[in-house]
Amino acid sequence: MTHDQPVRRVTTSSHGGEGGFTFIEIMVVVAILAILAALVVPRVMGRTDDAKRTAAKVQIRNIEGALQLYKLDTSMYPTTDQGLKALIEKPTVGVIPKNWKAGGYLDKVPLDPWGTPYKYMSPSLKGDYEIISLGVDGEPGGEGKNADIMNWNLDKD
């Protein structure tokens, strides 16, 4: 440093522009975020069950489509013993279909959104076949979010 250059001093004040946030300001922001989370999270979380029920209905409709293609090719639906597995592998029990499509009708049989296999019966008291998800509780029956989802009553909810 030479004597010809003036010395510059950088000063900051507690009210000036170079300071950070104070602890109080951070706590106010955290409190506001907590209030917003308390208002928003329950609304979003309550929709999870609705979304899973909708996903189960879509999966059941896709399985129904595959069953229709199976019937077009084989002139019958898979039996209860053959199950939905007949949509991905040629059945080896019961009446073996002659015109089963190589490669199957689905890539895989999906699990319902709660990780449980769909129940399949054919013939059924409700029609040619019945596809059921036991819903969130995994138990037959139930009401509300615990109600079973069945192919013959998909439009009731």
PDB file of C-alpha atoms in Angstrom:
ATOM      1  CA  MET A   1       0.000   0.000   0.000  1.00  0.00           C
ATOM      2  CA  THR A   2       1.284   3.409  -0.868  1.00  0.00           C
ATOM      3  CA  HIS A   3       0.628   6.565   1.020  1.00  0.00           C
ATOM      4  CA  ASP A   4      -1.046   8.151  -1.991  1.00  0.00           C
ATOM      5  CA  GLN A   5      -4.053   5.813  -1.936  1.00  0.00           C
ATOM      6  CA  PRO A   6      -6.815   6.578   0.516  1.00  0.00           C
ATOM      7  CA  VAL A   7      -7.812   3.864   2.942  1.00  0.00           C
ATOM      8  CA  ARG A   8     -11.341   2.621   2.419  1.00  0.00           C
ATOM      9  CA  ARG A   9     -13.287   1.265   5.263  1.00  0.00           C
ATOM     10  CA  VAL A  10     -16.341  -0.882   4.781  1.00  0.00           C
ATOM     11  CA  THR A  11     -18.827  -0.443   7.498  1.00  0.00           C
ATOM     12  CA  THR A  12     -22.113  -2.176   7.992  1.00  0.00           C
ATOM     13  CA  SER A  13     -24.891  -1.039  10.152  1.00  0.00           C
ATOM     14  CA  SER A  14     -27.543  -3.109  11.798  1.00  0.00           C
ATOM     15  CA  HIS A  15     -30.079  -1.322   9.605  1.00  0.00           C
ATOM     16  CA  GLY A  16     -28.033  -1.407   6.410  1.00  0.00           C
ATOM     17  CA  GLY A  17     -28.024  -3.576   3.338  1.00  0.00           C
ATOM     18  CA  GLU A  18     -25.332  -6.204   4.050  1.00  0.00           C
ATOM     19  CA  GLY A  19     -26.913  -7.878   7.059  1.00  0.00           C
ATOM     20  CA  GLY A  20     -28.585 -11.314   6.957  1.00  0.00           C
ATOM     21  CA  PHE A  21     -31.905 -12.354   8.368  1.00  0.00           C
ATOM     22  CA  THR A  22     -32.374 -12.144  12.071  1.00  0.00           C
ATOM     23  CA  PHE A  23     -33.436 -15.136  14.112  1.00  0.00           C
ATOM     24  CA  ILE A  24     -36.865 -13.559  14.664  1.00  0.00           C
ATOM     25  CA  GLU A  25     -37.397 -13.083  10.917  1.00  0.00           C
ATOM     26  CA  ILE A  26     -36.490 -16.714  10.246  1.00  0.00           C
ATOM     27  CA  MET A  27     -38.841 -17.889  12.981  1.00  0.00           C
ATOM     28  CA  VAL A  28     -41.702 -15.816  11.510  1.00  0.00           C
ATOM     29  CA  VAL A  29     -41.138 -17.426   8.090  1.00  0.00           C
ATOM     30  CA  VAL A  30     -41.033 -20.906   9.661  1.00  0.00           C
ATOM     31  CA  ALA A  31     -44.267 -20.182  11.534  1.00  0.00           C
ATOM     32  CA  ILE A  32     -45.986 -19.019   8.340  1.00  0.00           C
ATOM     33  CA  LEU A  33     -44.845 -22.160   6.494  1.00  0.00           C
ATOM     34  CA  ALA A  34     -46.090 -24.337   9.357  1.00  0.00           C
ATOM     35  CA  ILE A  35     -49.511 -22.675   9.230  1.00  0.00           C
ATOM     36  CA  LEU A  36     -49.720 -23.159   5.460  1.00  0.00           C
ATOM     37  CA  ALA A  37     -48.677 -26.809   5.793  1.00  0.00           C
ATOM     38  CA  ALA A  38     -51.313 -27.358   8.488  1.00  0.00           C
ATOM     39  CA  LEU A  39     -53.972 -26.027   6.116  1.00  0.00           C
ATOM     40  CA  VAL A  40     -52.832 -27.703   2.877  1.00  0.00           C
ATOM     41  CA  VAL A  41     -51.482 -31.129   3.902  1.00  0.00           C
ATOM     42  CA  PRO A  42     -54.774 -32.559   5.259  1.00  0.00           C
ATOM     43  CA  ARG A  43     -56.549 -31.620   2.029  1.00  0.00           C
ATOM     44  CA  VAL A  44     -53.878 -33.254  -0.115  1.00  0.00           C
ATOM     45  CA  MET A  45     -53.532 -36.314   2.127  1.00  0.00           C
ATOM     46  CA  GLY A  46     -57.275 -36.933   2.077  1.00  0.00           C
ATOM     47  CA  ARG A  47     -57.120 -37.154  -1.695  1.00  0.00           C
ATOM     48  CA  THR A  48     -54.648 -40.050  -1.661  1.00  0.00           C
ATOM     49  CA  ASP A  49     -57.381 -42.618  -0.999  1.00  0.00           C
ATOM     50  CA  ASP A  50     -59.539 -41.097  -3.753  1.00  0.00           C
ATOM     51  CA  ALA A  51     -56.629 -41.278  -6.200  1.00  0.00           C
ATOM     52  CA  LYS A  52     -55.957 -44.934  -5.339  1.00  0.00           C
ATOM     53  CA  ARG A  53     -59.644 -45.823  -5.749  1.00  0.00           C
ATOM     54  CA  THR A  54     -59.615 -44.144  -9.165  1.00  0.00           C
ATOM     55  CA  ALA A  55     -56.425 -46.013 -10.123  1.00  0.00           C
ATOM     56  CA  ALA A  56     -58.047 -49.328  -9.121  1.00  0.00           C
ATOM     57  CA  LYS A  57     -61.068 -48.548 -11.320  1.00  0.00           C
ATOM     58  CA  VAL A  58     -58.798 -47.781 -14.279  1.00  0.00           C
ATOM     59  CA  GLN A  59     -56.865 -51.020 -13.746  1.00  0.00           C
ATOM     60  CA  ILE A  60     -60.109 -53.012 -13.544  1.00  0.00           C
ATOM     61  CA  ARG A  61     -61.295 -51.437 -16.820  1.00  0.00           C
ATOM     62  CA  ASN A  62     -57.949 -52.409 -18.445  1.00  0.00           C
ATOM     63  CA  ILE A  63     -58.304 -55.977 -17.179  1.00  0.00           C
ATOM     64  CA  GLU A  64     -61.856 -56.047 -18.544  1.00  0.00           C
ATOM     65  CA  GLY A  65     -60.544 -54.975 -21.946  1.00  0.00           C
ATOM     66  CA  ALA A  66     -57.994 -57.782 -21.902  1.00  0.00           C
ATOM     67  CA  LEU A  67     -60.731 -60.256 -20.891  1.00  0.00           C
ATOM     68  CA  GLN A  68     -62.856 -59.139 -23.849  1.00  0.00           C
ATOM     69  CA  LEU A  69     -59.942 -59.740 -26.245  1.00  0.00           C
ATOM     70  CA  TYR A  70     -59.335 -63.137 -24.620  1.00  0.00           C
ATOM     71  CA  LYS A  71     -62.983 -64.069 -25.191  1.00  0.00           C
ATOM     72  CA  LEU A  72     -62.886 -62.884 -28.810  1.00  0.00           C
ATOM     73  CA  ASP A  73     -59.960 -65.224 -29.481  1.00  0.00           C
ATOM     74  CA  THR A  74     -60.985 -68.204 -27.362  1.00  0.00           C
ATOM     75  CA  SER A  75     -64.826 -67.926 -27.233  1.00  0.00           C
ATOM     76  CA  MET A  76     -64.751 -68.047 -23.419  1.00  0.00           C
ATOM     77  CA  TYR A  77     -63.457 -66.204 -20.367  1.00  0.00           C
ATOM     78  CA  PRO A  78     -60.753 -67.728 -18.180  1.00  0.00           C
ATOM     79  CA  THR A  79     -62.212 -69.827 -15.385  1.00  0.00           C
ATOM     80  CA  THR A  80     -61.698 -68.979 -11.726  1.00  0.00           C
ATOM     81  CA  ASP A  81     -59.045 -71.734 -11.567  1.00  0.00           C
ATOM     82  CA  GLN A  82     -57.201 -70.289 -14.572  1.00  0.00           C
ATOM     83  CA  GLY A  83     -57.495 -66.809 -13.089  1.00  0.00           C
ATOM     84  CA  LEU A  84     -56.160 -63.570 -14.489  1.00  0.00           C
ATOM     85  CA  LYS A  85     -52.855 -65.345 -15.082  1.00  0.00           C
ATOM     86  CA  ALA A  86     -54.525 -66.687 -18.264  1.00  0.00           C
ATOM     87  CA  LEU A  87     -54.175 -63.174 -19.671  1.00  0.00           C
ATOM     88  CA  ILE A  88     -50.373 -63.416 -19.610  1.00  0.00           C
ATOM     89  CA  GLU A  89     -49.729 -67.174 -19.951  1.00  0.00           C
ATOM     90  CA  LYS A  90     -51.646 -69.841 -21.832  1.00  0.00           C
ATOM     91  CA  PRO A  91     -53.714 -71.789 -19.294  1.00  0.00           C
ATOM     92  CA  THR A  92     -52.569 -75.267 -18.364  1.00  0.00           C
ATOM     93  CA  VAL A  93     -55.635 -76.262 -16.309  1.00  0.00           C
ATOM     94  CA  GLY A  94     -59.286 -76.628 -17.244  1.00  0.00           C
ATOM     95  CA  VAL A  95     -60.308 -76.169 -20.864  1.00  0.00           C
ATOM     96  CA  ILE A  96     -57.148 -75.191 -22.744  1.00  0.00           C
ATOM     97  CA  PRO A  97     -57.996 -72.532 -25.344  1.00  0.00           C
ATOM     98  CA  LYS A  98     -56.912 -73.331 -28.909  1.00  0.00           C
ATOM     99  CA  ASN A  99     -56.737 -69.766 -30.202  1.00  0.00           C
ATOM    100  CA  TRP A 100     -54.893 -68.182 -27.270  1.00  0.00           C
ATOM    101  CA  LYS A 101     -52.869 -65.235 -28.576  1.00  0.00           C
ATOM    102  CA  ALA A 102     -49.104 -65.741 -28.387  1.00  0.00           C
ATOM    103  CA  GLY A 103     -47.684 -63.039 -26.130  1.00  0.00           C
ATOM    104  CA  GLY A 104     -50.841 -62.826 -24.057  1.00  0.00           C
ATOM    105  CA  TYR A 105     -53.332 -60.052 -23.473  1.00  0.00           C
ATOM    106  CA  LEU A 106     -51.505 -58.128 -20.745  1.00  0.00           C
ATOM    107  CA  ASP A 107     -47.802 -57.613 -20.041  1.00  0.00           C
ATOM    108  CA  LYS A 108     -48.447 -58.521 -16.428  1.00  0.00           C
ATOM    109  CA  VAL A 109     -51.390 -58.825 -14.085  1.00  0.00           C
ATOM    110  CA  PRO A 110     -51.285 -55.686 -11.959  1.00  0.00           C
ATOM    111  CA  LEU A 111     -51.650 -55.568  -8.212  1.00  0.00           C
ATOM    112  CA  ASP A 112     -54.265 -53.154  -6.941  1.00  0.00           C
ATOM    113  CA  PRO A 113     -52.975 -49.755  -5.707  1.00  0.00           C
ATOM    114  CA  TRP A 114     -52.654 -51.181  -2.172  1.00  0.00           C
ATOM    115  CA  GLY A 115     -50.351 -53.977  -3.371  1.00  0.00           C
ATOM    116  CA  THR A 116     -52.920 -56.778  -3.253  1.00  0.00           C
ATOM    117  CA  PRO A 117     -53.811 -59.119  -6.142  1.00  0.00           C
ATOM    118  CA  TYR A 118     -57.225 -58.584  -7.698  1.00  0.00           C
ATOM    119  CA  LYS A 119     -59.790 -61.303  -6.974  1.00  0.00           C
ATOM    120  CA  TYR A 120     -61.220 -62.937 -10.099  1.00  0.00           C
ATOM    121  CA  MET A 121     -64.180 -65.287 -10.439  1.00  0.00           C
ATOM    122  CA  SER A 122     -65.753 -66.708 -13.570  1.00  0.00           C
ATOM    123  CA  PRO A 123     -68.545 -67.493 -13.831  1.00  0.00           C
ATOM    124  CA  SER A 124     -69.960 -65.164 -11.194  1.00  0.00           C
ATOM    125  CA  LEU A 125     -73.350 -64.452  -9.680  1.00  0.00           C
ATOM    126  CA  LYS A 126     -72.981 -60.909 -11.047  1.00  0.00           C
ATOM    127  CA  GLY A 127     -72.262 -61.919 -14.654  1.00  0.00           C
ATOM    128  CA  ASP A 128     -69.703 -63.688 -16.805  1.00  0.00           C
ATOM    129  CA  TYR A 129     -66.892 -62.683 -14.461  1.00  0.00           C
ATOM    130  CA  GLU A 130     -66.128 -60.582 -11.407  1.00  0.00           C
ATOM    131  CA  ILE A 131     -62.982 -58.564 -10.658  1.00  0.00           C
ATOM    132  CA  ILE A 132     -62.602 -57.232  -7.120  1.00  0.00           C
ATOM    133  CA  SER A 133     -60.142 -55.060  -5.218  1.00  0.00           C
ATOM    134  CA  LEU A 134     -60.646 -55.290  -1.471  1.00  0.00           C
ATOM    135  CA  GLY A 135     -59.639 -51.645  -1.116  1.00  0.00           C
ATOM    136  CA  VAL A 136     -57.543 -49.963   1.531  1.00  0.00           C
ATOM    137  CA  ASP A 137     -58.430 -52.353   4.379  1.00  0.00           C
ATOM    138  CA  GLY A 138     -57.815 -55.549   2.371  1.00  0.00           C
ATOM    139  CA  GLU A 139     -60.986 -57.090   3.844  1.00  0.00           C
ATOM    140  CA  PRO A 140     -64.199 -58.072   2.045  1.00  0.00           C
ATOM    141  CA  GLY A 141     -67.016 -55.546   2.355  1.00  0.00           C
ATOM    142  CA  GLY A 142     -66.601 -52.209   4.043  1.00  0.00           C
ATOM    143  CA  GLU A 143     -67.954 -48.735   3.514  1.00  0.00           C
ATOM    144  CA  GLY A 144     -66.502 -45.440   2.343  1.00  0.00           C
ATOM    145  CA  LYS A 145     -62.765 -45.637   1.733  1.00  0.00           C
ATOM    146  CA  ASN A 146     -62.795 -49.270   2.936  1.00  0.00           C
ATOM    147  CA  ALA A 147     -65.427 -50.339   0.391  1.00  0.00           C
ATOM    148  CA  ASP A 148     -64.524 -53.009  -2.130  1.00  0.00           C
ATOM    149  CA  ILE A 149     -64.143 -51.942  -5.767  1.00  0.00           C
ATOM    150  CA  MET A 150     -65.846 -54.321  -8.197  1.00  0.00           C
ATOM    151  CA  ASN A 151     -66.128 -54.296 -11.967  1.00  0.00           C
ATOM    152  CA  TRP A 152     -69.935 -54.407 -11.816  1.00  0.00           C
ATOM    153  CA  ASN A 153     -70.294 -51.287  -9.633  1.00  0.00           C
ATOM    154  CA  LEU A 154     -67.484 -49.020 -10.861  1.00  0.00           C
ATOM    155  CA  ASP A 155     -69.807 -46.107 -11.577  1.00  0.00           C
ATOM    156  CA  LYS A 156     -71.480 -46.052  -8.136  1.00  0.00           C
ATOM    157  CA  ASP A 157     -68.837 -43.890  -6.353  1.00  0.00           C
TER     158      ASP A 157
END
